[in-house]
Coordinates of C-alpha atoms and ligand atoms in Angstrom, one line a residue:
M8 CA -15.4 23.7 -25.2
E9 CA -12.3 22.1 -27.3
N10 CA -9.3 22.5 -24.7
L11 CA -11.8 20.8 -22.3
I12 CA -12.4 18.0 -24.7
A13 CA -9.1 17.6 -25.4
L14 CA -8.3 17.7 -22.4
V15 CA -11.1 15.1 -20.7
N16 CA -9.9 12.9 -24.2
R17 CA -6.5 12.2 -22.8
L18 CA -7.7 11.9 -19.1
Q19 CA -10.1 9.6 -20.7
R20 CA -7.1 7.7 -22.5
A21 CA -5.1 7.5 -19.3
C22 CA -8.0 6.3 -17.2
T23 CA -9.9 3.7 -19.5
A24 CA -6.5 2.1 -18.9
L25 CA -6.7 2.1 -15.6
G26 CA -10.2 2.4 -13.2
D27 CA -11.6 0.5 -16.7
H28 CA -10.1 -1.8 -17.2
G29 CA -7.5 -2.8 -14.1
E30 CA -9.2 -5.7 -12.4
E31 CA -8.9 -4.5 -8.6
S32 CA -7.8 -1.2 -9.7
S33 CA -6.9 1.5 -6.6
L34 CA -7.6 4.0 -9.2
P35 CA -10.4 6.3 -9.5
T36 CA -12.6 5.6 -13.6
L37 CA -12.7 8.6 -15.2
W38 CA -15.9 8.9 -14.2
D39 CA -14.4 9.1 -11.0
A40 CA -12.1 11.7 -11.7
L41 CA -13.9 13.8 -13.3
P42 CA -16.4 16.4 -11.7
T43 CA -20.1 16.0 -12.3
I44 CA -22.7 18.5 -12.6
A45 CA -26.4 18.2 -10.9
V46 CA -29.2 20.9 -11.1
V47 CA -31.1 21.7 -8.3
G48 CA -34.0 23.7 -7.7
G49 CA -37.8 24.2 -7.1
Q50 CA -40.5 21.8 -8.7
S51 CA -40.6 23.7 -12.6
S52 CA -37.7 26.0 -12.1
G53 CA -36.7 25.0 -15.6
K54 CA -33.7 22.2 -14.5
S55 CA -34.3 19.6 -17.3
S56 CA -34.2 22.5 -19.3
V57 CA -31.1 24.3 -18.5
L58 CA -29.6 20.7 -18.5
E59 CA -30.9 20.0 -21.9
S60 CA -29.8 23.5 -23.5
I61 CA -25.7 22.3 -21.5
V62 CA -26.0 18.9 -23.7
G63 CA -27.6 20.4 -26.8
K64 CA -30.6 18.4 -27.1
D65 CA -34.1 17.6 -26.6
F66 CA -34.2 14.6 -24.8
L67 CA -35.3 15.0 -21.4
P68 CA -39.5 15.1 -20.4
R69 CA -39.9 18.5 -19.1
G70 CA -43.2 20.6 -18.5
S71 CA -45.8 21.9 -15.9
G72 CA -45.7 19.7 -12.6
I73 CA -44.0 16.9 -11.0
V74 CA -42.0 15.8 -14.3
T75 CA -38.7 14.4 -12.9
R76 CA -40.0 12.0 -10.2
R77 CA -36.5 10.2 -10.4
P78 CA -32.9 11.1 -10.5
L79 CA -31.7 10.9 -13.9
V80 CA -28.0 10.1 -14.2
L81 CA -26.6 11.0 -17.3
Q82 CA -23.4 9.8 -19.3
L83 CA -21.9 11.7 -22.1
H84 CA -19.7 9.4 -23.7
L85 CA -17.4 11.4 -26.5
I86 CA -16.9 8.8 -29.7
E87 CA -14.8 9.5 -32.2
E88 CA -16.9 9.4 -34.6
G89 CA -20.6 7.6 -36.1
R90 CA -24.5 8.6 -35.8
E91 CA -25.2 9.7 -31.4
Y92 CA -27.3 7.0 -30.3
A93 CA -28.3 6.7 -26.3
E94 CA -28.5 4.1 -23.7
F95 CA -29.9 2.9 -21.0
G96 CA -28.8 1.4 -17.7
H97 CA -32.0 -0.8 -17.5
L98 CA -32.1 -1.8 -21.5
P99 CA -28.3 -2.4 -21.6
R100 CA -27.5 -2.9 -25.8
K101 CA -30.4 -1.3 -27.0
R102 CA -29.5 1.7 -29.0
F103 CA -32.0 4.3 -29.4
T104 CA -31.1 7.0 -32.0
D105 CA -34.6 8.6 -31.4
F106 CA -34.5 11.0 -28.8
A107 CA -38.0 11.8 -28.4
A108 CA -37.9 7.7 -28.0
V109 CA -35.3 8.7 -24.9
R110 CA -37.9 11.2 -23.6
K111 CA -40.6 8.4 -23.7
E112 CA -38.4 6.1 -22.4
I113 CA -37.2 8.0 -19.6
A114 CA -41.1 9.5 -18.6
D115 CA -42.1 5.1 -18.8
E116 CA -39.8 4.0 -16.9
T117 CA -40.1 6.9 -14.3
D118 CA -43.5 5.2 -14.3
R119 CA -42.5 1.9 -14.1
E120 CA -40.9 2.8 -10.6
T121 CA -43.2 4.9 -9.0
G122 CA -46.2 4.1 -10.9
R123 CA -48.8 6.6 -12.7
S124 CA -49.2 8.4 -9.0
K125 CA -47.2 11.2 -8.6
Q126 CA -44.9 8.9 -6.3
I127 CA -41.4 10.5 -6.1
S128 CA -38.1 7.4 -6.3
S129 CA -34.5 7.7 -5.6
V130 CA -33.7 4.7 -7.5
P131 CA -31.8 6.9 -10.2
I132 CA -32.3 6.2 -14.0
Y133 CA -28.7 5.6 -15.9
L134 CA -28.7 7.3 -19.2
S135 CA -25.3 6.9 -21.5
I136 CA -25.5 9.2 -24.5
Y137 CA -22.7 8.6 -27.2
S138 CA -22.0 11.4 -29.2
P139 CA -18.8 12.9 -31.5
N140 CA -20.3 16.6 -30.4
V141 CA -20.2 15.7 -26.6
V142 CA -17.9 15.8 -23.8
N143 CA -17.1 13.2 -21.4
L144 CA -19.1 14.2 -18.0
T145 CA -21.8 13.0 -15.6
L146 CA -24.8 15.1 -15.6
I147 CA -27.6 14.5 -12.7
D148 CA -31.0 16.0 -13.0
L149 CA -33.0 15.6 -10.1
P150 CA -36.7 16.0 -8.6
G151 CA -37.5 19.3 -7.8
L152 CA -37.8 20.3 -4.1
T153 CA -41.1 21.0 -2.6
K154 CA -42.9 22.5 -0.1
V155 CA -45.6 20.4 0.1
A156 CA -47.0 17.3 -0.4
V157 CA -49.5 17.1 -2.7
E158 CA -52.0 14.2 -4.2
G159 CA -51.9 11.7 -2.1
Q160 CA -48.0 12.1 -1.7
P161 CA -46.5 10.8 1.9
D162 CA -46.2 13.9 4.1
S163 CA -42.4 13.0 4.2
I164 CA -42.3 13.6 0.7
V165 CA -40.6 16.9 1.3
L166 CA -37.9 15.7 3.3
D167 CA -37.3 12.4 1.2
I168 CA -36.7 15.0 -1.7
E169 CA -34.4 16.9 0.3
N170 CA -32.0 14.1 1.3
M171 CA -32.2 12.2 -2.3
V172 CA -31.2 15.8 -3.4
R173 CA -28.1 16.4 -0.9
S174 CA -26.8 12.7 -1.3
Y175 CA -26.1 13.8 -4.6
I176 CA -25.0 17.2 -4.4
E177 CA -23.3 16.9 -1.1
K178 CA -19.9 14.4 -2.7
P179 CA -16.9 17.1 -3.4
N180 CA -16.5 16.5 -7.0
C181 CA -20.0 17.9 -7.8
I182 CA -20.8 21.0 -9.6
I183 CA -24.0 22.7 -8.1
L184 CA -26.2 24.2 -10.9
A185 CA -28.5 25.8 -8.7
I186 CA -32.1 27.0 -10.5
S187 CA -33.8 29.8 -9.5
P188 CA -36.9 30.9 -11.3
A189 CA -36.2 34.9 -12.0
N190 CA -40.1 35.3 -11.3
Q191 CA -39.7 33.9 -7.6
D192 CA -38.0 35.8 -4.8
L193 CA -34.7 34.5 -4.4
A194 CA -35.2 35.0 -0.7
T195 CA -37.4 31.7 -0.6
S196 CA -35.0 29.9 -3.6
D197 CA -35.0 26.5 -2.7
A198 CA -32.1 25.7 -4.6
I199 CA -29.9 28.5 -3.2
K200 CA -30.6 27.3 0.7
I201 CA -29.2 23.2 -0.3
S202 CA -26.6 24.2 -1.9
R203 CA -25.2 27.1 0.5
E204 CA -25.6 23.9 2.9
V205 CA -23.4 21.6 1.6
D206 CA -21.3 24.0 -0.6
P207 CA -21.5 27.3 2.2
K208 CA -17.9 28.6 0.5
G209 CA -19.5 28.6 -2.8
E210 CA -16.5 26.9 -3.9
R211 CA -18.5 24.4 -6.8
T212 CA -22.0 26.4 -6.7
F213 CA -23.4 28.1 -9.8
G214 CA -26.2 30.2 -9.5
V215 CA -28.4 30.4 -12.9
L216 CA -31.8 32.6 -13.5
T217 CA -34.4 30.7 -15.5
K218 CA -37.4 32.8 -16.7
I219 CA -35.9 36.3 -16.7
D220 CA -38.7 36.2 -20.2
L221 CA -41.5 35.9 -17.4
M222 CA -41.4 38.5 -15.1
D223 CA -44.0 40.7 -14.2
K224 CA -43.9 44.0 -16.7
G225 CA -42.0 46.7 -14.5
T226 CA -39.9 44.5 -13.0
D227 CA -36.0 43.4 -14.0
A228 CA -33.5 40.3 -13.1
V229 CA -30.4 43.2 -12.5
D230 CA -30.2 43.3 -8.9
M231 CA -30.2 39.4 -9.3
L232 CA -27.8 39.1 -12.3
E233 CA -25.5 41.3 -11.0
G234 CA -25.1 39.8 -7.1
K235 CA -27.3 42.3 -4.9
S236 CA -29.8 40.2 -4.2
Y237 CA -27.5 37.5 -3.1
K238 CA -23.9 37.2 -4.1
L239 CA -22.1 34.0 -5.1
Q240 CA -18.4 33.5 -5.8
F241 CA -19.1 33.1 -9.5
P242 CA -21.3 35.6 -10.9
W243 CA -25.0 34.5 -11.7
I244 CA -25.9 33.6 -15.2
G245 CA -29.5 34.1 -16.3
V246 CA -31.1 32.4 -18.9
V247 CA -34.2 32.1 -21.2
N248 CA -35.7 28.4 -21.7
R249 CA -38.1 27.3 -24.2
S250 CA -41.1 28.1 -22.8
Q251 CA -44.7 25.6 -22.5
A252 CA -45.9 26.9 -25.5
D253 CA -42.5 26.5 -27.3
I254 CA -42.1 23.0 -26.2
N255 CA -45.9 22.3 -27.5
K256 CA -44.5 24.1 -31.4
N257 CA -41.7 21.7 -30.7
V258 CA -39.1 25.0 -31.4
D259 CA -35.6 24.1 -31.6
M260 CA -32.3 24.0 -29.9
I261 CA -31.0 25.9 -32.6
A262 CA -34.2 28.4 -32.9
A263 CA -34.4 28.8 -29.4
R264 CA -30.2 29.2 -28.2
R265 CA -30.9 32.6 -30.9
R266 CA -33.7 33.8 -29.8
E267 CA -32.5 33.6 -26.2
R268 CA -29.3 35.8 -27.6
E269 CA -31.9 38.2 -29.4
Y270 CA -33.3 38.4 -25.8
F271 CA -30.4 39.5 -23.7
S272 CA -29.0 41.8 -27.1
S273 CA -32.3 43.6 -27.3
T274 CA -33.3 44.5 -24.1
P275 CA -32.2 47.5 -22.6
E276 CA -32.0 46.1 -19.0
Y277 CA -29.6 43.7 -19.8
R278 CA -28.1 44.8 -22.9
H279 CA -24.8 45.6 -20.5
L280 CA -25.2 42.0 -19.2
A281 CA -25.3 40.5 -22.7
N282 CA -22.1 38.9 -23.0
R283 CA -21.9 36.9 -19.5
M284 CA -26.2 35.7 -19.9
G285 CA -27.4 32.7 -21.8
S286 CA -27.3 28.9 -21.9
E287 CA -24.3 29.1 -24.3
H288 CA -22.2 31.2 -21.4
L289 CA -23.1 29.2 -19.3
G290 CA -22.0 26.1 -20.9
K291 CA -18.5 27.8 -21.7
V292 CA -18.5 28.9 -18.1
L293 CA -18.7 25.3 -17.0
S294 CA -16.5 23.8 -19.7
K295 CA -13.9 26.1 -18.2
H296 CA -14.3 25.3 -14.1
L297 CA -14.4 21.6 -15.3
E298 CA -10.9 22.6 -16.9
S299 CA -9.7 24.0 -13.8
V300 CA -10.9 21.2 -11.6
I301 CA -9.7 18.5 -13.6
K302 CA -6.4 20.0 -13.9
S303 CA -6.7 20.7 -10.0
R304 CA -6.7 16.7 -9.2
I305 CA -4.0 15.7 -12.2
P306 CA -1.0 15.6 -9.4
G307 CA -3.0 13.8 -7.1
L308 CA -3.6 11.3 -10.3
Q309 CA -0.3 11.6 -11.5
S310 CA 1.3 10.5 -7.7
L311 CA -1.3 7.7 -7.6
I312 CA -0.8 6.5 -11.2
N313 CA 3.4 6.7 -10.2
K314 CA 2.8 5.1 -6.8
T315 CA 1.0 2.1 -8.3
I316 CA 3.7 1.5 -11.1
I317 CA 6.0 1.1 -8.2
E318 CA 3.8 -1.6 -6.5
L319 CA 3.3 -3.1 -9.6
E320 CA 7.1 -3.1 -10.7
T321 CA 8.0 -4.2 -6.8
E322 CA 5.4 -6.9 -7.3
L323 CA 6.8 -8.6 -10.8
S324 CA 10.2 -8.5 -9.8
R325 CA 9.3 -10.7 -6.7
L326 CA 7.3 -13.0 -9.0
G327 CA 10.4 -13.7 -10.8
K328 CA 11.1 -13.9 -14.8
P329 CA 8.8 -15.0 -17.2
I330 CA 10.2 -18.6 -18.4
A331 CA 12.7 -18.6 -21.3
T332 CA 10.8 -20.0 -23.9
D333 CA 13.6 -22.0 -26.1
A334 CA 15.2 -24.8 -24.5
G335 CA 18.9 -23.5 -24.0
G336 CA 16.9 -20.5 -22.2
K337 CA 15.1 -23.0 -20.0
L338 CA 18.7 -25.0 -19.4
Y339 CA 20.0 -21.7 -18.5
M340 CA 17.3 -20.4 -16.2
I341 CA 17.5 -24.4 -14.5
M342 CA 21.6 -24.2 -13.5
E343 CA 21.1 -20.6 -12.8
I344 CA 18.3 -21.3 -10.1
C345 CA 20.6 -25.0 -9.1
R346 CA 23.6 -22.7 -9.0
S347 CA 21.5 -20.4 -6.4
F348 CA 20.3 -23.3 -4.2
D349 CA 23.8 -25.2 -4.2
G350 CA 25.2 -21.6 -3.1
N351 CA 22.9 -21.3 -0.5
F352 CA 23.5 -25.0 0.9
K353 CA 27.2 -24.5 0.8
E354 CA 27.0 -21.2 2.6
H355 CA 25.2 -23.4 5.3
L356 CA 28.2 -25.6 5.6
D357 CA 30.7 -22.9 5.8
G358 CA 28.9 -20.7 8.4
V359 CA 28.0 -18.2 6.1
R360 CA 24.8 -19.3 7.1
P361 CA 23.7 -21.3 10.1
G362 CA 23.3 -25.2 10.6
G363 CA 27.1 -26.3 9.7
D364 CA 27.9 -26.3 13.6
K365 CA 25.6 -29.0 14.2
I366 CA 28.2 -31.4 12.1
Y367 CA 30.6 -30.1 14.6
Y368 CA 28.3 -31.1 17.5
V369 CA 28.4 -34.4 16.0
F370 CA 32.1 -35.2 16.6
D371 CA 32.7 -33.7 19.6
N372 CA 29.7 -34.9 22.0
Q373 CA 27.3 -37.0 20.4
L374 CA 30.4 -39.6 18.9
P375 CA 32.6 -39.3 21.8
A376 CA 29.4 -39.6 24.4
A377 CA 28.2 -42.8 22.2
L378 CA 32.2 -44.6 22.1
K379 CA 32.1 -44.3 26.1
R380 CA 28.5 -45.8 26.3
L381 CA 30.0 -49.0 24.8
Q382 CA 31.8 -49.5 28.7
F383 CA 34.6 -52.0 27.9
D384 CA 35.6 -52.3 31.5
K385 CA 32.2 -54.2 32.1
Q386 CA 32.9 -56.1 28.4
L387 CA 36.8 -57.3 30.4
S388 CA 35.0 -58.0 33.4
M389 CA 37.3 -61.1 35.1
D390 CA 34.2 -63.9 33.9
N391 CA 34.3 -62.4 30.1
V392 CA 38.2 -62.5 30.5
R393 CA 38.2 -66.0 31.5
K394 CA 35.5 -67.5 29.2
L395 CA 36.8 -66.2 25.9
I396 CA 40.6 -66.8 26.9
T397 CA 39.0 -70.3 28.0
E398 CA 37.1 -71.2 24.8
A399 CA 40.7 -69.5 22.6
D400 CA 42.3 -72.0 24.1
G401 CA 40.0 -75.1 23.4
Y402 CA 41.2 -78.5 24.4
Q403 CA 45.0 -77.4 24.7
P404 CA 45.6 -74.3 27.0
H405 CA 48.0 -72.1 25.8
L406 CA 51.2 -72.9 26.6
I407 CA 53.4 -69.5 26.7
A408 CA 50.7 -66.3 26.1
P409 CA 47.7 -66.6 25.9
E410 CA 47.4 -64.9 21.9
Q411 CA 44.2 -65.8 20.6
G412 CA 42.5 -65.2 23.8
Y413 CA 43.9 -61.6 23.5
R414 CA 42.6 -61.6 20.0
R415 CA 39.2 -62.5 20.4
L416 CA 38.8 -60.1 23.8
I417 CA 39.8 -57.5 21.4
E418 CA 38.4 -57.6 18.4
S419 CA 35.3 -57.9 20.6
S420 CA 35.2 -54.6 21.7
I421 CA 36.6 -53.1 18.4
V422 CA 33.9 -54.5 16.8
S423 CA 31.2 -52.6 19.1
M424 CA 32.8 -49.2 18.2
K425 CA 31.4 -50.2 14.2
G426 CA 27.8 -48.8 16.3
P427 CA 28.7 -45.5 17.5
A428 CA 30.4 -45.3 14.1
E429 CA 27.7 -46.1 12.1
A430 CA 25.7 -43.7 14.2
A431 CA 27.8 -40.4 13.1
V432 CA 27.6 -41.5 9.4
D433 CA 23.8 -41.4 9.9
A434 CA 23.7 -38.0 12.4
V435 CA 25.4 -35.9 9.4
H436 CA 23.5 -37.4 6.7
A437 CA 20.3 -36.2 8.4
I438 CA 21.8 -33.0 9.3
L439 CA 23.2 -32.3 6.0
K440 CA 19.5 -33.1 4.4
E441 CA 17.8 -30.5 6.6
L442 CA 20.4 -28.2 5.7
I443 CA 19.5 -29.1 1.7
H444 CA 15.3 -27.9 2.7
K445 CA 16.6 -25.2 4.3
A446 CA 18.5 -24.2 1.5
I447 CA 15.8 -25.1 -1.0
S448 CA 13.5 -23.4 1.0
E449 CA 15.6 -20.2 0.8
T450 CA 16.1 -19.8 -3.0
A451 CA 12.2 -20.1 -2.8
A452 CA 12.0 -17.2 -0.7
S453 CA 14.8 -14.7 -0.1
S454 CA 13.9 -11.2 -0.9
L455 CA 18.0 -10.4 -1.6
S456 CA 18.4 -12.2 -5.4
F457 CA 16.9 -11.6 -8.6
L458 CA 16.3 -15.3 -8.5
A459 CA 14.2 -14.5 -5.6
T460 CA 11.6 -17.0 -4.9
E461 CA 12.6 -19.5 -8.3
L462 CA 11.6 -22.5 -6.6
K463 CA 8.9 -21.6 -5.4
Q464 CA 7.8 -19.9 -8.4
Y465 CA 8.5 -23.7 -9.9
P466 CA 6.9 -26.7 -7.5
S467 CA 8.0 -29.3 -10.1
L468 CA 11.9 -28.3 -10.2
R469 CA 11.9 -27.7 -6.4
V470 CA 10.6 -31.7 -5.8
E471 CA 13.4 -32.6 -8.6
V472 CA 16.4 -30.2 -7.4
S473 CA 15.3 -31.7 -3.4
N474 CA 15.2 -35.2 -4.8
A475 CA 18.3 -35.4 -6.6
A476 CA 20.0 -33.8 -3.9
V477 CA 18.9 -36.0 -1.1
E478 CA 19.5 -39.0 -3.7
S479 CA 23.2 -37.1 -3.8
L480 CA 23.5 -37.2 0.4
E481 CA 21.9 -40.9 0.2
R482 CA 24.8 -42.5 -2.5
M483 CA 27.3 -40.6 -0.3
R484 CA 26.1 -41.9 3.1
D485 CA 26.6 -45.2 1.8
E486 CA 29.9 -45.0 1.0
S487 CA 31.0 -42.9 3.9
K488 CA 29.6 -45.6 5.9
K489 CA 31.6 -48.4 4.0
A490 CA 34.9 -46.7 4.2
T491 CA 34.0 -45.5 8.1
L492 CA 33.5 -49.3 8.9
Q493 CA 36.3 -49.9 7.2
L494 CA 38.5 -48.1 10.2
V495 CA 36.9 -50.1 12.3
E496 CA 37.5 -53.5 10.7
M497 CA 41.5 -52.4 9.8
E498 CA 41.6 -52.1 14.0
C499 CA 40.6 -55.7 14.2
S500 CA 42.8 -56.7 11.0
Y501 CA 46.0 -55.7 12.6
L502 CA 47.1 -55.1 15.9
T503 CA 50.0 -52.6 16.7
V504 CA 52.3 -55.2 18.1
D505 CA 54.6 -52.5 19.4
F506 CA 52.1 -51.8 22.1
F507 CA 52.3 -55.3 23.5
R508 CA 56.3 -55.1 23.8
K509 CA 56.3 -52.2 25.2
L510 CA 54.0 -53.6 28.0
P511 CA 56.1 -54.3 31.2
Q512 CA 57.8 -58.4 31.0
D513 CA 56.0 -58.8 34.5
I514 CA 53.1 -58.7 33.0
E515 CA 54.3 -61.5 30.5
K516 CA 54.5 -63.7 33.7
G517 CA 51.2 -65.3 32.9
G518 CA 53.1 -67.2 30.0
N519 CA 56.4 -67.9 32.3
P520 CA 56.4 -71.8 32.4
T521 CA 58.2 -71.6 35.9
H522 CA 54.9 -70.8 37.1
S523 CA 51.9 -73.6 37.7
I524 CA 49.6 -74.5 35.3
F525 CA 46.9 -73.8 37.5
D526 CA 48.1 -70.6 37.9
R527 CA 47.3 -69.9 34.8
Y528 CA 43.5 -69.2 35.0
N529 CA 43.7 -67.4 38.9
D530 CA 42.7 -64.7 38.9
S531 CA 44.8 -61.7 39.2
Y532 CA 46.2 -63.6 36.1
L533 CA 43.2 -62.8 34.6
R534 CA 43.1 -58.9 35.7
R535 CA 46.1 -58.1 33.9
I536 CA 44.8 -60.3 30.6
G537 CA 41.9 -57.5 31.1
S538 CA 43.7 -54.6 31.8
N539 CA 46.3 -54.7 29.1
V540 CA 43.4 -55.6 26.6
L541 CA 41.0 -52.4 28.0
S542 CA 44.3 -50.0 28.0
Y543 CA 44.7 -51.2 24.0
V544 CA 41.3 -51.1 23.8
N545 CA 41.7 -47.2 24.7
M546 CA 44.2 -46.2 22.1
V547 CA 41.7 -47.7 19.2
C548 CA 39.0 -45.8 20.5
A549 CA 40.9 -42.5 21.1
T550 CA 42.2 -42.8 16.9
L551 CA 38.9 -44.2 16.4
R552 CA 37.4 -41.1 17.7
N553 CA 39.6 -38.5 15.6
S554 CA 39.4 -40.4 12.3
I555 CA 36.0 -41.4 12.2
P556 CA 35.4 -38.0 11.7
K557 CA 37.7 -37.4 8.8
S558 CA 36.2 -40.1 7.1
V559 CA 33.0 -38.7 7.8
V560 CA 34.0 -35.3 6.1
Y561 CA 35.3 -36.7 3.6
G562 CA 32.9 -38.9 2.3
Q563 CA 29.7 -36.7 3.1
V564 CA 30.4 -33.2 3.5
R565 CA 33.4 -32.4 1.1
E566 CA 31.2 -34.8 -0.9
A567 CA 28.4 -32.8 -1.2
K568 CA 29.8 -29.5 -1.5
R569 CA 31.8 -30.6 -4.7
S570 CA 29.2 -33.1 -6.2
L571 CA 25.5 -32.4 -4.9
L572 CA 24.1 -31.9 -8.1
D573 CA 26.3 -33.5 -10.8
H574 CA 24.1 -37.1 -11.3
F575 CA 21.6 -34.2 -12.1
F576 CA 22.9 -31.8 -14.0
T577 CA 24.2 -35.1 -16.2
D578 CA 20.5 -36.2 -16.2
L579 CA 19.9 -32.4 -17.1
G580 CA 21.6 -32.6 -20.4
K581 CA 20.0 -35.6 -22.2
K582 CA 16.5 -34.0 -21.5
E583 CA 14.8 -32.0 -24.6
G584 CA 13.4 -28.8 -24.4
K585 CA 9.7 -30.4 -23.2
Q586 CA 11.3 -32.0 -20.6
L587 CA 12.7 -28.9 -19.3
G588 CA 9.8 -27.0 -20.0
T589 CA 7.6 -29.2 -17.8
L590 CA 10.5 -28.7 -14.9
L591 CA 9.5 -25.1 -15.2
D592 CA 5.5 -25.5 -14.3
E593 CA 5.0 -23.1 -12.7
D594 CA 2.2 -22.4 -10.7
P595 CA -0.7 -21.7 -13.4
A596 CA -2.2 -18.5 -10.9
I597 CA 1.3 -17.3 -11.1
M598 CA 1.7 -17.2 -14.3
Q599 CA -1.6 -15.2 -14.5
R600 CA -0.5 -12.7 -12.4
R601 CA 2.1 -12.0 -13.7
I602 CA 1.3 -11.6 -17.3
S603 CA -2.1 -9.4 -15.6
L604 CA 0.6 -7.1 -13.9
A605 CA 2.6 -7.1 -17.1
K606 CA -0.3 -5.7 -18.9
R607 CA -1.6 -3.2 -15.8
L608 CA 2.2 -2.4 -15.9
E609 CA 2.1 -1.2 -20.1
L610 CA -1.4 0.2 -19.4
Y611 CA -0.3 2.6 -16.4
R612 CA 3.2 3.7 -18.1
A613 CA 0.8 4.4 -21.2
A614 CA -1.6 6.5 -18.3
Q615 CA 2.0 7.9 -17.4
T616 CA 2.4 9.4 -20.5
E617 CA -1.3 10.7 -21.0
I618 CA -0.9 12.0 -17.6
D619 CA 2.6 14.0 -18.1
S620 CA 1.3 15.2 -21.1
V621 CA -1.5 16.6 -20.2
A622 CA 0.1 18.6 -16.7
W623 CA 2.8 20.2 -18.8
S624 CA 0.6 21.4 -21.2
K625 CA -1.1 24.4 -20.9
Ligands
GDP704 P1 -38.0 20.9 -13.7 O1 -39.5 20.7 -13.1 O2 -37.0 22.1 -12.8 O3 -37.3 20.6 -14.6 O4 -38.3 22.4 -15.1 P2 -38.5 21.9 -16.3 O5 -36.9 22.6 -17.5 O6 -39.5 21.0 -16.4 O7 -39.8 23.6 -17.2 C1 -40.6 23.7 -16.7 C2 -41.4 24.6 -17.4 O8 -40.8 25.7 -17.4 C3 -41.5 24.0 -18.7 O9 -42.6 23.9 -19.5 C4 -40.7 24.8 -19.4 O10 -41.2 25.5 -20.8 C5 -40.7 26.0 -18.5 N1 -39.4 27.0 -18.6 C6 -38.2 26.7 -17.8 N2 -37.3 27.6 -18.2 C7 -37.6 28.3 -18.5 C8 -37.6 29.7 -18.7 O11 -36.5 30.5 -19.2 N3 -38.7 30.8 -19.8 C9 -39.6 30.4 -19.8 N4 -40.8 31.2 -20.4 N5 -40.3 29.3 -19.5 C10 -39.2 28.1 -19.2
MG705 MG1 -37.1 17.9 -14.7

């Protein structure tokens, strides 16, 4: 018993940590991990008596007739110290210290369910006994198997009881005490019949022979006890329980045990078997068997625990680190998360992650296409040229060359390039913004870095960082727009003189005073001016096509890489611990989850230590 108690205690420490406390635990509770012991047999074969003597306590209703009419699930709990007491599942928090009262409550509760008739019910009664003198075990007292219905019982009763009994003993972790009275033919034993059905190899069935003292004079149980009548895997054990007369006289357990011992050692037929007979021996055999069954479960339990520990650790690391408590730690944590986000963002631009190529697409396709759509040739149609030149001349037609007219024509064309320039700035801004959102969600979801889900972990920080980044981008966009439009304005403000000097001289013929004044506005003259302006404008367009991307990259892309979160960091530096705390306001559900995971992990580690020590002890 000592060994078993120590073993079960350690297991209990392990399992209480797990099954009984761990919510949604996949591990068995102690009671699942431990075998249960059930008594089966015919009516009045002595089941309740045997169970009582294993427990070492008088508390079960016994007697002739159908006494046990509901299953009794009896859990024994070892307590460190204190007075022993019992509790019923149907009467929580009511402590019974008088075991006669326990017996009465079992009888009363049986009647409550079945009525005063001899009905049988499959609804179990749960009884827990807390004592310093027991080992943690579950024992089940079952109604006796019958062959015929009596006293107004329905005909189905025989099968009903059989099915109920079977439902308990067919569980593989159930140890069966098959009780057969010695004063009946073993061939008719209901206990043997049903236990063989659920445990054909007899690996968990113990044959117990009761009422040896009641055998007819001249007969003995030696053949049965030696397994000659019916062989079981484990040797038969004979017991002598208290007779009805003993019960009526309140013979106590200790006296009964002593008498049982005397009976086997003094009866000549059994003397040679005496050391393997009796209730005490049955108790020892059972506890040894329990020990080996429990030990055989340990490797499975160990691997289950190890597996769960790994799962818990994985989930914990996926949830990320808990929040630092001091301002410095919090600041460091925020910076760390921001750096990881910033790194992701840059990787998008630099081609490590996708998306940066969209910017080049703007320069290579969208911008040239937009410039092309300006259709300068239409703008420089003859009518337009005439109109602008005439307007620029005012009341005095130009004498040599239409200087003012040229300027107006050129300016009006170049100014229209502001549209595509501005569109390029906006397009790149949109791409950068999209990359920020990508990088934010990657910082929240990547499973690669230990910062893994940090931005997911802190929804407020996520919002703040992405707002700050977008605000930065907007500032950069505004600056870049100014600079880029300036490029266009610069082209308007000063024309490339050389271009006009290099024009073939006859182009300037329009200015030749020898021509008639009426020639000056004729078609070929205007067409020449138009084509001069067009080639100048095309030249400027080609220049801007090259310089707008430079300005955009300089003002937006390069700047975003350099200083996306600078403002955010400056503001951060001014914040107090409490404000930093609100940034790290983790989702309470996650916080809770981490705490409970950590707690369970601790329990499982403790359980692992316990189980390992059980496994290694001999
Ligand atoms: P159950 O119906 O199988 O639970 O049987 P009980 O334990 O209630 O016992 C039925 C009756 O048989 C009771 O009166 C017991 O005192 C008596 N009894 C049980 N075992 C023995 C035994 O080994 N010897 C004697 N003389 N009587 C016994
Ligand atoms: Mg009984």
